[in-house]
Each structure stands twice: as C-alpha cells, then as structure tokens.
Amino acid sequence: MKTTLAKLISTLGHPFLTVPVFVVFLLFSIEPTRQAIYLSLLIIGGIFVPIGLKTLRGVRKGTYTNLDVSDQAQRQKWFIATTILLLVVTVIIWLTGQDRTLRLAVACALMLLVTAQAVNMRIKASMHLAFHVFLGLLILYFNWTAGILFLMFAPLLAWSRIHLKRHVWKEIVVGVMLGTVLGTAFWLLS
C-alpha cells in the first residue's frame, strides 16, 4: 500500500507532468490565446515530446534503468539532450521578444538544469524536488494561495522519492536547494 501511494505521489510530482501543466496554465493566463497555443506547442513540442520519446526509447533499449533516469551516470547523458533542447527553446523565446516574465522563467529553468547537470557529477540531486520547488516559487509569484498549496506537496514528494529508493535525503535536500535558489533568482530579477 505504501509503495503504491509513493508511486502515485511520485508520478503526480514528476517534472514531465508538473512543468507542462504549469507552462500551459501560465501561458493561457498571461498571453492571448493564439500566442499561448504557439508558445505551448514550442515548449512542449520542442522539449517534452522529444525528451519523453528519448527516455521511453532508452528504457526499452536498457540505456536507462527507469523513466526517472535515476542512475547518476545515465542521467548525465540525459541532461545533455535536455539542456540542448531547453537552450534552443530559450533562445527562440528571447529572440522573438516574448513576455519578460516568460523569458525570465525559461532562463531560470535553463540555469536550474545546467546547475543540476554540474551538481550531478558529484551528487544525484532530486529533479522532482528541484523543479517542484522552482515551480512552486513561480506559482507563488502569480498566486500566493496556489503557490503555498503547491509547495505543501513537497514533503510528500520527498517521502515518495525516499520510499521508492530513488534518492537519499542528501539528494532531496540538494534538489530543494537548487529549486529554491533558481526560484528566488526569478523573484529577484522580476
């Protein structure tokens, strides 16, 4: 029962679910519909679809142990492709003069990913917690109640990652710190 609950919580807090949902919600909140559709397709189609397919293919081939890419060495290769795609999308967003808040959020997400990749050489930081805290702080910027509610899920997410043996506490703390630093950077630069 605990493992089933941990899997559910981990899935609900997976960055491949939370980030696209946040992106679509944010874009349709701050942009005209046509622009929100364009940007949603750019971000989801330019990053999440290719990385999702790469991850699925990697799991099927045995390149990745699981969909979380939990193995530290396997994660380094995954980071490279993800970072390149996020960099391309970030450049497009900046060069096309999109909303300043969006440009800043995407740039901070890119910095989070690059920093996590560097940190991963020494410790496998929890990307679930890094992106959860980062998104929580972004949501807090737009809506205090929603942001606090979102952040209140973090302890459950941390527990699930520990219970599933995907991380140890040190890796959870590093993930939380990464998300906090880049989420705070977004606030300070806004």
PDB file of C-alpha atoms in Angstrom:
ATOM      1  CA  MET A   1       0.000   0.000   0.000  1.00  0.00           C
ATOM      2  CA  LYS A   2       2.779   2.482   0.915  1.00  0.00           C
ATOM      3  CA  THR A   3       4.662   1.725  -2.285  1.00  0.00           C
ATOM      4  CA  THR A   4       1.534   2.217  -4.392  1.00  0.00           C
ATOM      5  CA  LEU A   5       0.911   5.566  -2.690  1.00  0.00           C
ATOM      6  CA  ALA A   6       4.568   6.558  -3.140  1.00  0.00           C
ATOM      7  CA  LYS A   7       4.387   5.725  -6.858  1.00  0.00           C
ATOM      8  CA  LEU A   8       1.214   7.803  -7.243  1.00  0.00           C
ATOM      9  CA  ILE A   9       2.735  10.792  -5.420  1.00  0.00           C
ATOM     10  CA  SER A  10       5.972  10.492  -7.395  1.00  0.00           C
ATOM     11  CA  THR A  11       4.048  10.369 -10.672  1.00  0.00           C
ATOM     12  CA  LEU A  12       1.898  13.378  -9.738  1.00  0.00           C
ATOM     13  CA  GLY A  13       5.054  15.311  -8.858  1.00  0.00           C
ATOM     14  CA  HIS A  14       7.061  14.233 -11.880  1.00  0.00           C
ATOM     15  CA  PRO A  15       8.503  17.230 -13.761  1.00  0.00           C
ATOM     16  CA  PHE A  16       7.225  15.727 -17.018  1.00  0.00           C
ATOM     17  CA  LEU A  17       3.711  16.267 -15.674  1.00  0.00           C
ATOM     18  CA  THR A  18       4.029  19.358 -13.488  1.00  0.00           C
ATOM     19  CA  VAL A  19       6.140  21.522 -15.803  1.00  0.00           C
ATOM     20  CA  PRO A  20       3.955  21.200 -18.940  1.00  0.00           C
ATOM     21  CA  VAL A  21       0.775  21.742 -16.888  1.00  0.00           C
ATOM     22  CA  PHE A  22       2.324  24.863 -15.344  1.00  0.00           C
ATOM     23  CA  VAL A  23       3.537  26.112 -18.745  1.00  0.00           C
ATOM     24  CA  VAL A  24       0.092  25.788 -20.315  1.00  0.00           C
ATOM     25  CA  PHE A  25      -1.625  27.362 -17.292  1.00  0.00           C
ATOM     26  CA  LEU A  26       0.849  30.276 -17.187  1.00  0.00           C
ATOM     27  CA  LEU A  27       0.742  30.929 -20.910  1.00  0.00           C
ATOM     28  CA  PHE A  28      -3.040  30.910 -21.133  1.00  0.00           C
ATOM     29  CA  SER A  29      -3.084  33.268 -18.111  1.00  0.00           C
ATOM     30  CA  ILE A  30      -0.692  35.892 -19.468  1.00  0.00           C
ATOM     31  CA  GLU A  31      -0.886  35.579 -23.258  1.00  0.00           C
ATOM     32  CA  PRO A  32      -3.609  35.924 -25.897  1.00  0.00           C
ATOM     33  CA  THR A  33      -4.964  32.505 -26.891  1.00  0.00           C
ATOM     34  CA  ARG A  34      -3.169  32.289 -30.241  1.00  0.00           C
ATOM     35  CA  GLN A  35       0.178  33.219 -28.669  1.00  0.00           C
ATOM     36  CA  ALA A  36      -0.413  30.821 -25.751  1.00  0.00           C
ATOM     37  CA  ILE A  37      -1.038  27.966 -28.194  1.00  0.00           C
ATOM     38  CA  TYR A  38       2.107  28.796 -30.191  1.00  0.00           C
ATOM     39  CA  LEU A  39       4.303  29.004 -27.097  1.00  0.00           C
ATOM     40  CA  SER A  40       2.793  25.877 -25.519  1.00  0.00           C
ATOM     41  CA  LEU A  41       3.496  23.917 -28.695  1.00  0.00           C
ATOM     42  CA  LEU A  42       7.034  25.345 -28.858  1.00  0.00           C
ATOM     43  CA  ILE A  43       7.875  24.423 -25.270  1.00  0.00           C
ATOM     44  CA  ILE A  44       6.058  21.096 -25.021  1.00  0.00           C
ATOM     45  CA  GLY A  45       6.784  20.016 -28.589  1.00  0.00           C
ATOM     46  CA  GLY A  46      10.349  21.316 -28.549  1.00  0.00           C
ATOM     47  CA  ILE A  47      11.391  19.870 -25.194  1.00  0.00           C
ATOM     48  CA  PHE A  48       8.966  17.452 -23.555  1.00  0.00           C
ATOM     49  CA  VAL A  49       7.909  15.390 -26.573  1.00  0.00           C
ATOM     50  CA  PRO A  50      11.455  14.659 -27.825  1.00  0.00           C
ATOM     51  CA  ILE A  51      12.859  14.051 -24.333  1.00  0.00           C
ATOM     52  CA  GLY A  52       9.877  11.896 -23.407  1.00  0.00           C
ATOM     53  CA  LEU A  53      10.375   9.786 -26.543  1.00  0.00           C
ATOM     54  CA  LYS A  54      14.138   9.596 -25.909  1.00  0.00           C
ATOM     55  CA  THR A  55      13.504   8.469 -22.335  1.00  0.00           C
ATOM     56  CA  LEU A  56      10.933   5.842 -23.350  1.00  0.00           C
ATOM     57  CA  ARG A  57      13.241   4.528 -26.061  1.00  0.00           C
ATOM     58  CA  GLY A  58      16.137   4.486 -23.586  1.00  0.00           C
ATOM     59  CA  VAL A  59      14.141   2.450 -21.072  1.00  0.00           C
ATOM     60  CA  ARG A  60      13.060  -0.033 -23.757  1.00  0.00           C
ATOM     61  CA  LYS A  61      16.649  -0.446 -25.007  1.00  0.00           C
ATOM     62  CA  GLY A  62      18.022  -0.713 -21.482  1.00  0.00           C
ATOM     63  CA  THR A  63      20.023   2.517 -21.786  1.00  0.00           C
ATOM     64  CA  TYR A  64      18.042   3.900 -18.836  1.00  0.00           C
ATOM     65  CA  THR A  65      17.090   1.827 -15.819  1.00  0.00           C
ATOM     66  CA  ASN A  66      13.713   3.573 -15.410  1.00  0.00           C
ATOM     67  CA  LEU A  67      11.616   6.531 -16.589  1.00  0.00           C
ATOM     68  CA  ASP A  68      13.064   8.706 -13.810  1.00  0.00           C
ATOM     69  CA  VAL A  69      16.568   8.131 -15.217  1.00  0.00           C
ATOM     70  CA  SER A  70      17.596   7.542 -11.622  1.00  0.00           C
ATOM     71  CA  ASP A  71      21.067   6.180 -12.320  1.00  0.00           C
ATOM     72  CA  GLN A  72      23.582   9.011 -11.885  1.00  0.00           C
ATOM     73  CA  ALA A  73      25.777   8.040 -14.859  1.00  0.00           C
ATOM     74  CA  GLN A  74      22.768   7.504 -17.157  1.00  0.00           C
ATOM     75  CA  ARG A  75      21.397  10.871 -16.071  1.00  0.00           C
ATOM     76  CA  GLN A  76      24.467  12.763 -17.383  1.00  0.00           C
ATOM     77  CA  LYS A  77      23.695  11.743 -20.975  1.00  0.00           C
ATOM     78  CA  TRP A  78      20.019  12.554 -20.483  1.00  0.00           C
ATOM     79  CA  PHE A  79      20.950  16.025 -19.195  1.00  0.00           C
ATOM     80  CA  ILE A  80      22.906  16.858 -22.346  1.00  0.00           C
ATOM     81  CA  ALA A  81      19.988  16.311 -24.728  1.00  0.00           C
ATOM     82  CA  THR A  82      17.522  18.036 -22.397  1.00  0.00           C
ATOM     83  CA  THR A  83      19.790  21.038 -21.889  1.00  0.00           C
ATOM     84  CA  ILE A  84      20.355  21.468 -25.635  1.00  0.00           C
ATOM     85  CA  LEU A  85      16.610  21.413 -26.346  1.00  0.00           C
ATOM     86  CA  LEU A  86      15.840  23.820 -23.499  1.00  0.00           C
ATOM     87  CA  LEU A  87      18.630  26.121 -24.693  1.00  0.00           C
ATOM     88  CA  VAL A  88      17.196  26.187 -28.244  1.00  0.00           C
ATOM     89  CA  VAL A  89      13.687  26.936 -26.954  1.00  0.00           C
ATOM     90  CA  THR A  90      15.062  29.612 -24.594  1.00  0.00           C
ATOM     91  CA  VAL A  91      16.911  31.318 -27.463  1.00  0.00           C
ATOM     92  CA  ILE A  92      13.762  31.255 -29.625  1.00  0.00           C
ATOM     93  CA  ILE A  93      11.713  32.767 -26.790  1.00  0.00           C
ATOM     94  CA  TRP A  94      14.285  35.527 -26.251  1.00  0.00           C
ATOM     95  CA  LEU A  95      14.871  36.266 -29.960  1.00  0.00           C
ATOM     96  CA  THR A  96      11.148  36.512 -30.663  1.00  0.00           C
ATOM     97  CA  GLY A  97      10.743  39.067 -27.856  1.00  0.00           C
ATOM     98  CA  GLN A  98       8.247  37.138 -25.757  1.00  0.00           C
ATOM     99  CA  ASP A  99       6.863  38.413 -22.444  1.00  0.00           C
ATOM    100  CA  ARG A 100       9.649  39.315 -19.987  1.00  0.00           C
ATOM    101  CA  THR A 101       8.215  37.055 -17.266  1.00  0.00           C
ATOM    102  CA  LEU A 102       8.223  34.081 -19.615  1.00  0.00           C
ATOM    103  CA  ARG A 103      11.763  34.803 -20.806  1.00  0.00           C
ATOM    104  CA  LEU A 104      12.959  35.051 -17.226  1.00  0.00           C
ATOM    105  CA  ALA A 105      11.147  31.860 -16.109  1.00  0.00           C
ATOM    106  CA  VAL A 106      12.575  29.854 -19.031  1.00  0.00           C
ATOM    107  CA  ALA A 107      16.078  31.269 -18.493  1.00  0.00           C
ATOM    108  CA  CYS A 108      15.913  30.335 -14.795  1.00  0.00           C
ATOM    109  CA  ALA A 109      14.690  26.825 -15.727  1.00  0.00           C
ATOM    110  CA  LEU A 110      17.666  26.512 -18.085  1.00  0.00           C
ATOM    111  CA  MET A 111      20.034  27.624 -15.323  1.00  0.00           C
ATOM    112  CA  LEU A 112      18.407  25.098 -12.986  1.00  0.00           C
ATOM    113  CA  LEU A 113      19.004  22.307 -15.488  1.00  0.00           C
ATOM    114  CA  VAL A 114      22.614  23.358 -16.193  1.00  0.00           C
ATOM    115  CA  THR A 115      23.354  23.664 -12.471  1.00  0.00           C
ATOM    116  CA  ALA A 116      21.741  20.281 -11.784  1.00  0.00           C
ATOM    117  CA  GLN A 117      23.888  18.737 -14.504  1.00  0.00           C
ATOM    118  CA  ALA A 118      27.050  20.146 -12.934  1.00  0.00           C
ATOM    119  CA  VAL A 119      25.951  19.052  -9.455  1.00  0.00           C
ATOM    120  CA  ASN A 120      25.105  15.582 -10.810  1.00  0.00           C
ATOM    121  CA  MET A 121      28.805  14.937 -11.331  1.00  0.00           C
ATOM    122  CA  ARG A 122      29.101  14.749  -7.525  1.00  0.00           C
ATOM    123  CA  ILE A 123      25.591  14.000  -6.253  1.00  0.00           C
ATOM    124  CA  LYS A 124      22.351  12.939  -7.919  1.00  0.00           C
ATOM    125  CA  ALA A 125      20.058  15.820  -6.927  1.00  0.00           C
ATOM    126  CA  SER A 126      16.326  15.119  -6.976  1.00  0.00           C
ATOM    127  CA  MET A 127      14.984  16.732 -10.124  1.00  0.00           C
ATOM    128  CA  HIS A 128      11.456  16.044  -8.866  1.00  0.00           C
ATOM    129  CA  LEU A 129      12.090  18.292  -5.862  1.00  0.00           C
ATOM    130  CA  ALA A 130      14.245  20.816  -7.721  1.00  0.00           C
ATOM    131  CA  PHE A 131      11.544  21.516 -10.294  1.00  0.00           C
ATOM    132  CA  HIS A 132       8.718  21.202  -7.775  1.00  0.00           C
ATOM    133  CA  VAL A 133      10.165  23.906  -5.520  1.00  0.00           C
ATOM    134  CA  PHE A 134      11.133  26.045  -8.520  1.00  0.00           C
ATOM    135  CA  LEU A 135       7.597  25.827  -9.952  1.00  0.00           C
ATOM    136  CA  GLY A 136       6.116  26.428  -6.504  1.00  0.00           C
ATOM    137  CA  LEU A 137       8.015  29.697  -6.235  1.00  0.00           C
ATOM    138  CA  LEU A 138       6.929  30.695  -9.745  1.00  0.00           C
ATOM    139  CA  ILE A 139       3.308  29.892  -8.920  1.00  0.00           C
ATOM    140  CA  LEU A 140       3.679  31.876  -5.690  1.00  0.00           C
ATOM    141  CA  TYR A 141       4.714  34.872  -7.808  1.00  0.00           C
ATOM    142  CA  PHE A 142       1.358  34.779  -9.600  1.00  0.00           C
ATOM    143  CA  ASN A 143      -0.913  33.455  -6.864  1.00  0.00           C
ATOM    144  CA  TRP A 144       0.049  33.123  -3.191  1.00  0.00           C
ATOM    145  CA  THR A 145      -2.623  30.581  -2.290  1.00  0.00           C
ATOM    146  CA  ALA A 146      -1.907  28.293  -5.240  1.00  0.00           C
ATOM    147  CA  GLY A 147       1.839  28.586  -4.657  1.00  0.00           C
ATOM    148  CA  ILE A 148       1.589  27.660  -0.984  1.00  0.00           C
ATOM    149  CA  LEU A 149      -0.713  24.726  -1.754  1.00  0.00           C
ATOM    150  CA  PHE A 150       1.677  23.516  -4.450  1.00  0.00           C
ATOM    151  CA  LEU A 151       4.687  23.809  -2.126  1.00  0.00           C
ATOM    152  CA  MET A 152       2.829  21.912   0.620  1.00  0.00           C
ATOM    153  CA  PHE A 153       3.038  18.837  -1.642  1.00  0.00           C
ATOM    154  CA  ALA A 154       6.870  18.901  -1.464  1.00  0.00           C
ATOM    155  CA  PRO A 155       7.212  16.882   1.778  1.00  0.00           C
ATOM    156  CA  LEU A 156       5.002  14.123   0.346  1.00  0.00           C
ATOM    157  CA  LEU A 157       7.027  14.154  -2.845  1.00  0.00           C
ATOM    158  CA  ALA A 158      10.266  13.935  -0.853  1.00  0.00           C
ATOM    159  CA  TRP A 159       8.886  10.987   1.123  1.00  0.00           C
ATOM    160  CA  SER A 160       7.851   9.191  -2.069  1.00  0.00           C
ATOM    161  CA  ARG A 161      11.295   9.575  -3.633  1.00  0.00           C
ATOM    162  CA  ILE A 162      12.943   8.201  -0.482  1.00  0.00           C
ATOM    163  CA  HIS A 163      10.418   5.368  -0.110  1.00  0.00           C
ATOM    164  CA  LEU A 164      10.898   4.319  -3.737  1.00  0.00           C
ATOM    165  CA  LYS A 165      14.680   4.364  -3.152  1.00  0.00           C
ATOM    166  CA  ARG A 166      15.221   6.796  -5.995  1.00  0.00           C
ATOM    167  CA  HIS A 167      17.081   9.173  -3.639  1.00  0.00           C
ATOM    168  CA  VAL A 168      18.610   9.551  -0.215  1.00  0.00           C
ATOM    169  CA  TRP A 169      17.892  12.571   1.988  1.00  0.00           C
ATOM    170  CA  LYS A 170      21.053  14.400   0.919  1.00  0.00           C
ATOM    171  CA  GLU A 171      19.901  14.252  -2.719  1.00  0.00           C
ATOM    172  CA  ILE A 172      16.437  15.508  -1.749  1.00  0.00           C
ATOM    173  CA  VAL A 173      17.959  18.460   0.131  1.00  0.00           C
ATOM    174  CA  VAL A 174      20.204  19.348  -2.808  1.00  0.00           C
ATOM    175  CA  GLY A 175      17.187  19.268  -5.152  1.00  0.00           C
ATOM    176  CA  VAL A 176      15.205  21.525  -2.823  1.00  0.00           C
ATOM    177  CA  MET A 177      18.167  23.904  -2.605  1.00  0.00           C
ATOM    178  CA  LEU A 178      18.529  24.078  -6.393  1.00  0.00           C
ATOM    179  CA  GLY A 179      14.832  24.831  -6.837  1.00  0.00           C
ATOM    180  CA  THR A 180      14.918  27.425  -4.066  1.00  0.00           C
ATOM    181  CA  VAL A 181      17.970  29.227  -5.450  1.00  0.00           C
ATOM    182  CA  LEU A 182      16.631  29.460  -9.010  1.00  0.00           C
ATOM    183  CA  GLY A 183      13.076  30.239  -7.867  1.00  0.00           C
ATOM    184  CA  THR A 184      14.464  33.022  -5.688  1.00  0.00           C
ATOM    185  CA  ALA A 185      16.556  34.271  -8.607  1.00  0.00           C
ATOM    186  CA  PHE A 186      13.353  34.541 -10.647  1.00  0.00           C
ATOM    187  CA  TRP A 187      11.749  36.626  -7.865  1.00  0.00           C
ATOM    188  CA  LEU A 188      14.777  38.886  -7.503  1.00  0.00           C
ATOM    189  CA  LEU A 189      15.053  39.507 -11.245  1.00  0.00           C
ATOM    190  CA  SER A 190      11.321  40.049 -11.801  1.00  0.00           C
TER     191      SER A 190
END
